[in-house]
């Protein structure tokens, strides 16, 4: 037998991460976990120093979406942890595997209100899949192993682990656990046979893809299924990258302000195969797309978390399976000899092409739709596009085509500020891919400091900042509910071109669609992180309407009442 050397808790944490083959850790340093930082000095792990803990958590989230493995973030106690909570909330809402290590006060100081003291089990107990604190150094391998299992198994999500600073200095002669692999959840043969019967009996079926836990292989299997059955496939809110927008069976995204014809097609369907998605508020059109609890459509709901099956919608057939397991099982299904819905599939595609084809004219000099069409023709198939939350996100969502796995990183939680750090994390993890981040003026400045992180690590991300001088989504709702009463939504913004240059990046000011393409090409050629400051008319609140039109409609409705 070999005697294991005694190692500090800090070294054991890093050894366990290396045993899990973690490649990236995102952090803002703190004195509460100095022992871990010291152990990282000699480790094979790439450490990215971030400018704010929320940004660090979102970078880790982005790597998790690209790899399927838990993203890892390290933050200090108290304000460090609360700053990071925005990223934890995104991971919980979006079902993203994440492990966050939080420095903690020494154990003997508990309960005294010590410097930055918090009870992390209580603080994150309703936000994370599991929140815990390691009291005994010998149990580090056990807890880290369990954390990776919990983060990936079933419906993925975040885990929070607090690390008392005195525990990190103690010694233990224990072995790091083996690499964790989630247990694949396969559908039963009986369920797949029942699914085939339901498909054969259908006249107007549609498949909707969503959620996380997908792989390129699983997406390819679904594509083959769609081709064999000639079935229309839609993506749920901000999950367009699960099925190529260039494919003849792709019918569009069901999310915020969807194509009315797609919404109608789902409403009229006699069979809906909902795979991986929870079909929560945004995708379900505020829970109106399906009747609750029993949809009028025959609903087949496939999800890796058994607790999600029947939680909101009572399915005709519930299948507890991971996306990879379900997609593999689809290979065994046989299409009917005569497919009666092929004409519906062709029409669904035509409706999608019409909806995303020629963009409408909007007020102002900068026609964002034309800029999106230029970008759609320019981006490589494997380019990664990120965004946070805001009306600006309607432009890439509607007019770009997401053609490969991992090409879209966006929060279904509607969290502003996500796009900037997500782009940095994505480029850090997969530097060979082009990364373009979209952000509104308000959205960008929530985590705009992470532009400095992109500069520090020489990550040539292109940040497209759509500036209309306001929190546009809230202003839109104001005009709808309180027309003409503008309150707390106006913004006075910096010169974002100069902002980029000040940080050591490349900056461009874009005022027309004709300027967009050349500015983008110069940004790429610079080899630096770059900001394209796109000034859009405040009236152009969405591709479909203007602020004035919304206000007049709301006032007219009030007069009728």
Coordinates of C-alpha atoms in Angstrom, one line a residue:
X1 CA 0.0 0.0 0.0
X2 CA 1.1 3.5 -0.8
X3 CA 0.9 6.1 2.0
X4 CA -0.8 9.2 0.7
X5 CA 0.9 12.5 1.5
X6 CA -0.9 14.9 3.8
X7 CA -2.2 17.9 1.9
X8 CA -3.9 21.1 2.9
X9 CA -7.6 21.6 2.3
X10 CA -6.7 24.2 -0.3
X11 CA -4.5 21.7 -2.2
X12 CA -7.2 19.1 -1.9
X13 CA -9.8 21.3 -3.5
X14 CA -7.5 21.9 -6.5
X15 CA -6.6 18.2 -6.7
X16 CA -10.2 17.3 -6.8
X17 CA -10.9 19.8 -9.6
X18 CA -8.0 18.4 -11.6
X19 CA -9.4 14.9 -11.0
X20 CA -12.6 16.1 -12.6
X21 CA -10.5 17.4 -15.5
X22 CA -11.6 21.0 -14.9
X23 CA -9.9 23.2 -17.4
X24 CA -11.1 26.7 -16.4
X25 CA -11.8 28.4 -13.1
X26 CA -13.2 31.9 -13.1
X27 CA -12.7 34.0 -10.0
X28 CA -12.4 37.3 -8.2
X29 CA -9.7 36.7 -5.5
X30 CA -10.4 37.0 -1.8
X31 CA -8.4 36.5 1.4
X32 CA -10.9 33.9 2.6
X33 CA -9.6 31.3 0.1
X34 CA -5.9 32.2 -0.2
X35 CA -4.9 28.5 0.3
X36 CA -6.9 27.5 -2.8
X37 CA -5.4 30.4 -4.8
X38 CA -1.9 29.2 -3.8
X39 CA -2.6 25.7 -4.8
X40 CA -3.9 26.9 -8.2
X41 CA -0.4 28.4 -8.8
X42 CA 1.1 25.1 -9.7
X43 CA -2.1 23.5 -11.2
X44 CA -2.9 22.7 -14.8
X45 CA -6.1 24.7 -14.6
X46 CA -6.5 28.0 -16.4
X47 CA -7.5 30.7 -14.0
X48 CA -9.4 33.7 -15.3
X49 CA -9.3 36.7 -13.1
X50 CA -12.6 38.7 -13.4
X51 CA -13.7 42.2 -12.4
X52 CA -16.9 41.3 -10.7
X53 CA -18.2 38.1 -9.2
X54 CA -21.4 38.1 -11.1
X55 CA -19.4 38.2 -14.3
X56 CA -17.2 35.4 -13.1
X57 CA -20.2 33.2 -12.4
X58 CA -21.7 34.0 -15.9
X59 CA -18.4 33.1 -17.6
X60 CA -18.4 29.7 -15.8
X61 CA -22.1 29.3 -16.9
X62 CA -21.1 29.9 -20.5
X63 CA -18.4 27.2 -20.4
X64 CA -20.9 24.8 -18.9
X65 CA -23.3 25.4 -21.7
X66 CA -20.6 24.7 -24.3
X67 CA -19.2 21.6 -22.7
X68 CA -21.9 20.0 -20.6
X69 CA -19.6 19.8 -17.6
X70 CA -20.0 22.0 -14.5
X71 CA -18.5 25.5 -14.8
X72 CA -16.4 26.4 -11.8
X73 CA -16.3 29.8 -10.1
X74 CA -14.6 30.9 -7.0
X75 CA -15.6 34.0 -5.0
X76 CA -14.9 35.4 -1.6
X77 CA -17.4 35.6 1.3
X78 CA -20.2 38.1 1.9
X79 CA -20.4 40.6 -0.9
X80 CA -18.4 38.3 -3.2
X81 CA -21.0 35.6 -2.8
X82 CA -24.0 38.0 -3.1
X83 CA -22.5 39.6 -6.3
X84 CA -22.2 36.1 -7.7
X85 CA -25.8 35.2 -6.9
X86 CA -27.0 36.7 -10.2
X87 CA -25.1 34.0 -12.0
X88 CA -26.4 31.3 -9.6
X89 CA -30.0 32.4 -10.4
X90 CA -29.3 32.2 -14.1
X91 CA -27.9 28.7 -13.8
X92 CA -30.9 27.6 -11.7
X93 CA -33.5 29.0 -14.1
X94 CA -31.7 27.8 -17.2
X95 CA -30.7 24.3 -15.8
X96 CA -27.0 24.8 -16.2
X97 CA -24.5 22.7 -14.2
X98 CA -22.3 25.0 -12.1
X99 CA -20.1 24.6 -8.9
X100 CA -19.3 27.8 -6.9
X101 CA -16.8 27.7 -4.1
X102 CA -17.2 30.5 -1.6
X103 CA -14.6 31.5 1.0
X104 CA -16.0 31.5 4.5
X105 CA -15.0 32.8 8.0
X106 CA -13.1 30.6 10.4
X107 CA -15.3 28.0 12.1
X108 CA -14.7 29.2 15.6
X109 CA -16.1 32.7 14.7
X110 CA -19.5 31.4 13.6
X111 CA -22.5 33.1 15.0
X112 CA -20.8 36.3 16.1
X113 CA -21.6 38.4 13.0
X114 CA -17.9 38.1 12.0
X115 CA -16.5 40.1 9.1
X116 CA -18.7 39.3 6.0
X117 CA -20.3 36.3 7.8
X118 CA -23.2 34.6 6.0
X119 CA -25.0 31.3 6.3
X120 CA -24.6 30.1 2.8
X121 CA -27.0 27.1 3.2
X122 CA -29.7 29.6 4.0
X123 CA -28.8 32.3 1.5
X124 CA -28.5 29.9 -1.5
X125 CA -30.8 27.1 -0.2
X126 CA -33.7 28.1 -2.5
X127 CA -31.5 29.1 -5.4
X128 CA -29.1 26.2 -5.8
X129 CA -29.7 22.5 -6.2
X130 CA -27.5 22.0 -3.2
X131 CA -25.7 24.4 -0.8
X132 CA -23.3 23.1 1.8
X133 CA -20.2 23.9 3.9
X134 CA -17.2 21.7 4.4
X135 CA -16.4 21.4 8.1
X136 CA -13.9 18.5 8.0
X137 CA -10.9 18.6 5.6
X138 CA -11.1 14.8 5.2
X139 CA -14.5 15.1 3.5
X140 CA -13.4 17.4 0.7
X141 CA -13.2 14.6 -1.9
X142 CA -16.6 13.3 -0.9
X143 CA -18.3 16.7 -1.1
X144 CA -16.7 17.8 -4.4
X145 CA -17.6 14.5 -6.0
X146 CA -21.2 14.8 -4.8
X147 CA -21.3 18.4 -6.0
X148 CA -20.4 17.4 -9.6
X149 CA -23.0 14.6 -9.5
X150 CA -25.7 16.9 -8.2
X151 CA -24.9 19.6 -10.7
X152 CA -25.1 17.3 -13.7
X153 CA -27.7 14.6 -12.7
X154 CA -31.4 14.9 -13.7
X155 CA -32.3 18.5 -14.3
X156 CA -28.8 20.2 -14.1
X157 CA -28.2 23.2 -11.9
X158 CA -25.8 25.1 -9.6
X159 CA -24.1 23.9 -6.4
X160 CA -22.6 26.2 -3.8
X161 CA -19.8 25.0 -1.4
X162 CA -18.6 27.2 1.4
X163 CA -15.0 26.8 2.5
X164 CA -14.1 27.9 6.0
X165 CA -10.6 29.5 5.8
X166 CA -9.2 27.6 8.8
X167 CA -10.4 24.3 7.3
X168 CA -8.4 25.1 4.1
X169 CA -5.2 25.2 6.2
X170 CA -5.7 21.8 7.9
X171 CA -4.0 18.6 6.6
X172 CA -5.5 15.4 5.5
X173 CA -4.1 12.3 3.7
X174 CA -7.0 11.5 1.5
X175 CA -7.5 10.7 -2.2
X176 CA -9.3 12.8 -4.7
X177 CA -12.4 11.1 -6.1
X178 CA -12.6 9.8 -9.7
X179 CA -14.0 11.9 -12.6
X180 CA -17.8 12.1 -12.3
X181 CA -20.0 11.1 -15.2
X182 CA -23.7 11.6 -15.0
X183 CA -25.9 8.5 -15.2
X184 CA -27.5 8.6 -18.6
X185 CA -31.3 8.4 -18.2
X186 CA -32.8 6.3 -21.0
X187 CA -36.4 6.1 -22.0
X188 CA -38.1 2.7 -21.7
X189 CA -38.9 0.6 -24.7
X190 CA -42.6 0.7 -23.8
X191 CA -42.5 4.5 -23.8
X192 CA -40.8 4.7 -27.2
X193 CA -43.3 2.2 -28.6
X194 CA -46.2 4.3 -27.3
X195 CA -44.5 7.4 -28.8
X196 CA -44.4 5.7 -32.2
X197 CA -48.1 4.9 -32.0
X198 CA -48.9 8.5 -31.1
X199 CA -46.8 9.8 -34.1
X200 CA -48.5 7.3 -36.5
X201 CA -51.9 8.5 -35.3
X202 CA -51.1 12.2 -35.7
X203 CA -52.0 14.5 -38.6
X204 CA -50.3 17.7 -37.5
X205 CA -47.4 17.0 -35.2
X206 CA -44.6 19.3 -34.2
X207 CA -41.5 18.9 -32.0
X208 CA -40.2 21.6 -29.7
X209 CA -36.6 21.4 -28.4
X210 CA -35.3 23.1 -25.3
X211 CA -33.5 22.9 -22.0
X212 CA -29.9 21.8 -21.4
X213 CA -28.0 18.6 -21.4
X214 CA -27.8 18.3 -25.2
X215 CA -24.8 17.3 -27.1
X216 CA -23.8 17.7 -30.8
X217 CA -24.5 14.0 -31.2
X218 CA -27.9 14.3 -29.7
X219 CA -28.8 17.2 -31.9
X220 CA -27.6 15.2 -34.9
X221 CA -29.9 12.3 -33.9
X222 CA -32.9 14.7 -33.6
X223 CA -32.1 16.1 -37.0
X224 CA -32.1 12.6 -38.5
X225 CA -35.4 11.9 -36.8
X226 CA -36.9 15.1 -38.2
X227 CA -35.7 14.1 -41.7
X228 CA -37.0 10.6 -41.6
X229 CA -40.4 11.7 -40.2
X230 CA -40.4 15.0 -42.2
X231 CA -41.6 16.7 -39.0
X232 CA -41.4 20.4 -38.3
X233 CA -39.1 21.3 -35.4
X234 CA -39.2 24.5 -33.3
X235 CA -36.9 25.7 -30.6
X236 CA -38.1 27.0 -27.2
X237 CA -37.0 30.4 -26.0
X238 CA -33.3 31.0 -26.6
X239 CA -32.5 27.4 -27.6
X240 CA -32.3 28.0 -31.3
X241 CA -28.9 26.4 -31.5
X242 CA -30.4 22.9 -30.9
X243 CA -31.6 22.7 -34.5
X244 CA -30.0 24.4 -37.5
X245 CA -31.8 27.5 -38.7
X246 CA -30.7 26.5 -42.3
X247 CA -32.5 23.1 -42.1
X248 CA -35.7 22.6 -44.2
X249 CA -37.5 21.3 -41.2
X250 CA -36.8 24.2 -38.8
X251 CA -39.9 26.2 -38.0
X252 CA -38.6 28.9 -35.7
X253 CA -38.4 29.9 -32.1
X254 CA -41.3 30.0 -29.7
X255 CA -40.3 32.7 -27.3
X256 CA -40.9 36.4 -26.7
X257 CA -42.8 38.0 -29.6
X258 CA -42.8 34.8 -31.7
X259 CA -44.0 34.4 -35.3
X260 CA -47.8 34.4 -34.9
X261 CA -48.0 31.6 -37.5
X262 CA -45.7 29.4 -35.4
X263 CA -47.8 30.1 -32.3
X264 CA -50.9 29.2 -34.3
X265 CA -49.3 26.0 -35.6
X266 CA -48.5 24.8 -32.1
X267 CA -52.0 25.7 -31.0
X268 CA -53.5 23.7 -33.8
X269 CA -51.2 20.7 -33.5
X270 CA -52.7 17.4 -32.5
X271 CA -49.3 16.1 -31.2
X272 CA -46.6 18.1 -29.5
X273 CA -43.3 16.4 -28.6
X274 CA -41.7 18.7 -26.0
X275 CA -38.1 17.5 -25.5
X276 CA -35.9 18.9 -22.8
X277 CA -37.8 22.1 -22.2
X278 CA -39.8 23.0 -19.1
X279 CA -41.9 25.3 -21.3
X280 CA -41.8 28.0 -18.6
X281 CA -43.3 31.5 -18.8
X282 CA -41.6 33.0 -21.8
X283 CA -41.7 30.0 -24.1
X284 CA -45.3 29.2 -23.1
X285 CA -46.5 32.8 -23.8
X286 CA -47.2 33.4 -20.1
X287 CA -48.6 29.9 -19.6
X288 CA -51.3 30.3 -22.3
X289 CA -49.8 28.1 -25.1
X290 CA -51.0 24.9 -23.5
X291 CA -54.1 24.5 -21.2
X292 CA -53.2 23.8 -17.6
X293 CA -53.1 21.2 -16.3
X294 CA -54.3 19.2 -19.4
X295 CA -53.3 20.5 -22.8
X296 CA -55.8 20.1 -25.6
X297 CA -52.9 18.8 -27.8
X298 CA -51.6 15.3 -27.2
X299 CA -48.5 16.3 -25.2
X300 CA -45.4 14.1 -25.0
X301 CA -43.1 15.7 -22.4
X302 CA -39.5 14.5 -22.3
X303 CA -37.3 15.7 -19.4
X304 CA -34.4 14.5 -17.4
X305 CA -35.9 15.7 -14.1
X306 CA -38.8 13.5 -13.1
X307 CA -40.1 16.3 -10.9
X308 CA -40.7 18.4 -14.0
X309 CA -43.1 15.8 -15.6
X310 CA -46.6 16.8 -14.6
X311 CA -45.4 19.8 -12.6
X312 CA -47.3 22.3 -14.8
X313 CA -48.6 20.3 -17.7
X314 CA -50.2 16.8 -17.5
X315 CA -48.7 14.9 -20.4
X316 CA -50.4 12.2 -22.4
X317 CA -47.0 10.5 -22.3
X318 CA -44.3 11.5 -19.9
X319 CA -40.8 10.3 -20.6
X320 CA -38.1 10.7 -18.0
X321 CA -34.9 10.8 -20.1
X322 CA -31.9 12.9 -20.7
X323 CA -31.8 14.7 -24.1
X324 CA -28.9 12.4 -25.2
X325 CA -30.7 9.2 -24.1
X326 CA -34.0 10.3 -25.8
X327 CA -32.3 11.4 -29.0
X328 CA -30.4 8.1 -29.2
X329 CA -33.7 6.2 -28.7
X330 CA -35.3 8.1 -31.6
X331 CA -33.0 6.3 -34.0
X332 CA -35.1 3.1 -33.5
X333 CA -38.5 4.7 -34.4
X334 CA -39.9 4.1 -37.9
X335 CA -41.9 6.6 -39.8
X336 CA -45.3 5.7 -41.3
X337 CA -45.4 4.5 -44.9
X338 CA -47.4 7.6 -45.8
X339 CA -46.5 10.9 -44.0
X340 CA -49.7 13.0 -44.0
X341 CA -48.1 16.2 -42.6
X342 CA -45.3 16.9 -45.1
X343 CA -47.2 19.8 -46.6
X344 CA -47.6 21.3 -43.1
X345 CA -43.8 21.0 -42.6
X346 CA -43.1 22.8 -45.9
X347 CA -45.5 25.5 -44.9
X348 CA -44.0 25.8 -41.5
X349 CA -40.6 26.4 -43.2
X350 CA -42.0 29.0 -45.6
X351 CA -43.6 30.8 -42.7
X352 CA -40.2 30.9 -40.9
X353 CA -38.4 32.2 -43.9
X354 CA -41.0 34.9 -44.5
X355 CA -40.8 35.9 -40.8
X356 CA -37.0 36.1 -40.8
X357 CA -36.4 37.3 -44.4
X358 CA -36.7 40.9 -45.3
X359 CA -36.8 43.0 -42.1
X360 CA -39.3 45.8 -41.7
X361 CA -38.2 49.4 -42.0
X362 CA -37.8 51.1 -38.6
X363 CA -37.5 54.8 -37.6
X364 CA -34.0 56.3 -37.7
X365 CA -30.9 56.0 -39.8
X366 CA -29.7 52.7 -38.5
X367 CA -31.7 49.8 -39.9
X368 CA -30.8 47.0 -37.5
X369 CA -32.6 44.4 -39.6
X370 CA -30.3 45.1 -42.5
X371 CA -27.2 44.9 -40.2
X372 CA -28.5 41.5 -39.0
X373 CA -28.9 40.2 -42.6
X374 CA -25.3 41.3 -43.3
X375 CA -24.1 39.5 -40.2
X376 CA -26.2 36.4 -41.0
X377 CA -24.3 36.1 -44.3
X378 CA -20.9 36.8 -42.6
X379 CA -20.8 34.7 -39.5
X380 CA -19.1 31.2 -39.7
X381 CA -21.5 28.3 -38.9
X382 CA -19.7 27.6 -35.6
X383 CA -19.7 31.3 -34.4
X384 CA -21.0 31.8 -30.9
X385 CA -23.5 34.6 -30.4
X386 CA -24.3 35.8 -26.8
X387 CA -26.8 38.2 -25.4
X388 CA -28.4 39.3 -22.1
X389 CA -31.9 40.7 -21.8
X390 CA -33.6 43.6 -23.5
X391 CA -35.6 44.5 -26.6
X392 CA -32.3 44.7 -28.6
X393 CA -32.1 40.9 -28.3
X394 CA -35.1 40.6 -30.6
X395 CA -32.9 41.5 -33.6
X396 CA -30.4 38.6 -33.4
X397 CA -33.1 36.2 -32.2
X398 CA -35.3 36.8 -35.2
X399 CA -32.9 37.5 -38.0
X400 CA -29.7 35.5 -37.3
X401 CA -29.5 31.8 -38.0
X402 CA -28.0 29.6 -35.4
X403 CA -26.5 26.7 -37.2
X404 CA -24.5 24.6 -34.8
X405 CA -24.4 23.4 -31.2
X406 CA -23.2 26.0 -28.8
X407 CA -23.7 28.9 -31.2
X408 CA -26.3 30.6 -29.0
X409 CA -25.6 31.5 -25.3
X410 CA -28.5 33.5 -23.8
X411 CA -30.3 33.4 -20.5
X412 CA -34.0 32.2 -20.5
X413 CA -34.1 33.9 -17.0
X414 CA -34.1 37.3 -18.7
X415 CA -31.0 38.4 -16.8
X416 CA -29.4 41.7 -18.0
X417 CA -25.7 41.8 -18.2
X418 CA -25.2 38.1 -19.2
X419 CA -24.0 38.6 -22.8
X420 CA -20.7 40.4 -22.1
X421 CA -19.2 37.9 -19.5
X422 CA -20.7 34.9 -21.4
X423 CA -18.8 36.0 -24.5
X424 CA -15.6 36.3 -22.5
X425 CA -16.0 32.9 -21.0
X426 CA -16.9 31.3 -24.3
X427 CA -13.9 32.8 -26.1
X428 CA -11.6 31.8 -23.1
X429 CA -12.9 28.2 -23.3
X430 CA -13.1 27.9 -27.1
X431 CA -10.7 30.4 -28.6
X432 CA -10.9 28.9 -32.1
X433 CA -14.5 30.1 -32.5
X434 CA -15.6 33.6 -33.4
X435 CA -17.6 35.1 -30.6
X436 CA -20.1 38.0 -31.0
X437 CA -21.9 39.5 -28.0
X438 CA -25.0 41.6 -28.3
X439 CA -25.9 44.0 -25.5
X440 CA -28.2 47.0 -25.0
X441 CA -26.8 50.2 -23.6
X442 CA -28.2 49.4 -20.2
X443 CA -27.4 45.7 -20.4
X444 CA -23.7 46.3 -21.4
X445 CA -22.9 48.5 -18.4
X446 CA -24.2 45.9 -16.0
X447 CA -21.0 43.9 -16.7
X448 CA -19.2 46.1 -19.1
X449 CA -16.1 46.0 -16.8
X450 CA -15.5 42.5 -18.1
X451 CA -14.3 44.1 -21.3
X452 CA -11.1 44.6 -19.3
X453 CA -11.0 40.8 -18.8
X454 CA -11.2 40.3 -22.6
X455 CA -8.3 42.8 -23.1
X456 CA -6.2 41.2 -20.3
X457 CA -6.5 37.7 -21.9
X458 CA -6.3 39.0 -25.5
X459 CA -9.7 37.6 -26.4
X460 CA -10.9 39.3 -29.7
X461 CA -14.6 39.2 -29.0
X462 CA -16.9 41.6 -30.9
X463 CA -19.3 43.4 -28.7
X464 CA -22.3 45.0 -30.5
X465 CA -23.8 47.6 -28.2
X466 CA -27.3 48.7 -29.3
X467 CA -27.8 52.2 -27.8
X468 CA -31.2 53.8 -27.6
X469 CA -30.6 55.8 -24.5
X470 CA -33.0 54.0 -22.2
X471 CA -34.0 50.8 -20.5
X472 CA -36.0 49.9 -23.6
X473 CA -38.0 46.9 -22.4
X474 CA -39.3 48.7 -19.3
X475 CA -40.0 51.8 -21.3
X476 CA -42.1 49.6 -23.7
X477 CA -44.1 48.2 -20.8
X478 CA -44.5 51.8 -19.4
X479 CA -46.0 53.0 -22.6
X480 CA -48.3 50.0 -22.7
X481 CA -49.5 50.4 -19.1
X482 CA -48.9 54.1 -18.3
X483 CA -48.8 55.8 -21.7
X484 CA -46.8 59.1 -21.7
X485 CA -45.6 58.8 -18.1
X486 CA -41.9 58.1 -18.5
X487 CA -40.3 57.3 -15.2
X488 CA -36.9 55.9 -14.3
X489 CA -36.1 54.5 -17.7
X490 CA -33.9 57.2 -19.4
X491 CA -30.1 56.7 -19.7
X492 CA -27.2 59.1 -20.4
X493 CA -24.5 56.9 -21.9
X494 CA -20.8 57.2 -22.5
X495 CA -19.1 57.1 -25.8
X496 CA -18.7 53.3 -26.1
X497 CA -16.2 53.6 -28.9
X498 CA -14.0 55.6 -26.6
X499 CA -14.7 53.2 -23.7
X500 CA -13.3 50.3 -25.8
X501 CA -10.1 52.3 -26.7
X502 CA -9.6 53.4 -23.1
X503 CA -9.5 49.7 -22.1
X504 CA -7.0 48.9 -24.8
X505 CA -9.5 47.5 -27.3
X506 CA -10.9 48.6 -30.7
X507 CA -13.9 50.9 -31.0
X508 CA -16.2 51.9 -33.8
X509 CA -19.3 54.1 -34.0
X510 CA -22.1 52.9 -36.3
X511 CA -25.0 55.1 -37.3
X512 CA -26.2 53.4 -40.5
X513 CA -26.6 49.9 -41.8
X514 CA -24.0 50.6 -44.5
X515 CA -21.5 51.4 -41.9
X516 CA -22.1 48.2 -39.9
X517 CA -20.3 45.7 -42.2
X518 CA -17.1 47.6 -42.8
X519 CA -16.9 48.5 -39.0
X520 CA -17.4 44.8 -38.2
X521 CA -14.6 43.8 -40.6
X522 CA -12.2 46.4 -39.2
X523 CA -13.0 45.1 -35.7
X524 CA -12.2 41.5 -36.7
X525 CA -9.0 42.7 -38.5
X526 CA -7.8 44.5 -35.3
X527 CA -7.4 41.2 -33.5
X528 CA -8.5 43.0 -30.3
X529 CA -11.7 43.0 -28.2
X530 CA -13.9 45.5 -30.0
X531 CA -17.1 47.4 -29.4
X532 CA -19.4 48.5 -32.2
X533 CA -21.4 51.4 -30.7
X534 CA -24.7 51.2 -32.7
X535 CA -27.0 54.1 -32.3
X536 CA -30.6 53.2 -32.9
X537 CA -33.6 55.5 -32.8
X538 CA -35.5 55.3 -29.5
X539 CA -38.7 55.0 -31.5
X540 CA -37.6 51.7 -32.9
X541 CA -38.6 49.8 -29.8
X542 CA -39.1 46.5 -31.6
X543 CA -39.0 45.3 -35.3
X544 CA -42.8 45.3 -35.3
X545 CA -43.8 48.7 -33.7
X546 CA -42.7 52.1 -32.4
X547 CA -43.0 53.8 -29.0
X548 CA -45.5 56.3 -30.4
X549 CA -47.7 53.6 -31.9
X550 CA -47.7 51.8 -28.5
X551 CA -48.5 54.9 -26.6
X552 CA -51.3 55.9 -29.0
X553 CA -52.8 52.4 -28.8
X554 CA -52.7 52.4 -25.0
X555 CA -54.3 55.9 -24.9
X556 CA -57.0 54.8 -27.3
X557 CA -57.8 51.8 -25.1
X558 CA -58.1 54.1 -22.0
X559 CA -60.5 56.4 -23.8
X560 CA -62.7 53.5 -24.8
X561 CA -62.8 52.4 -21.2

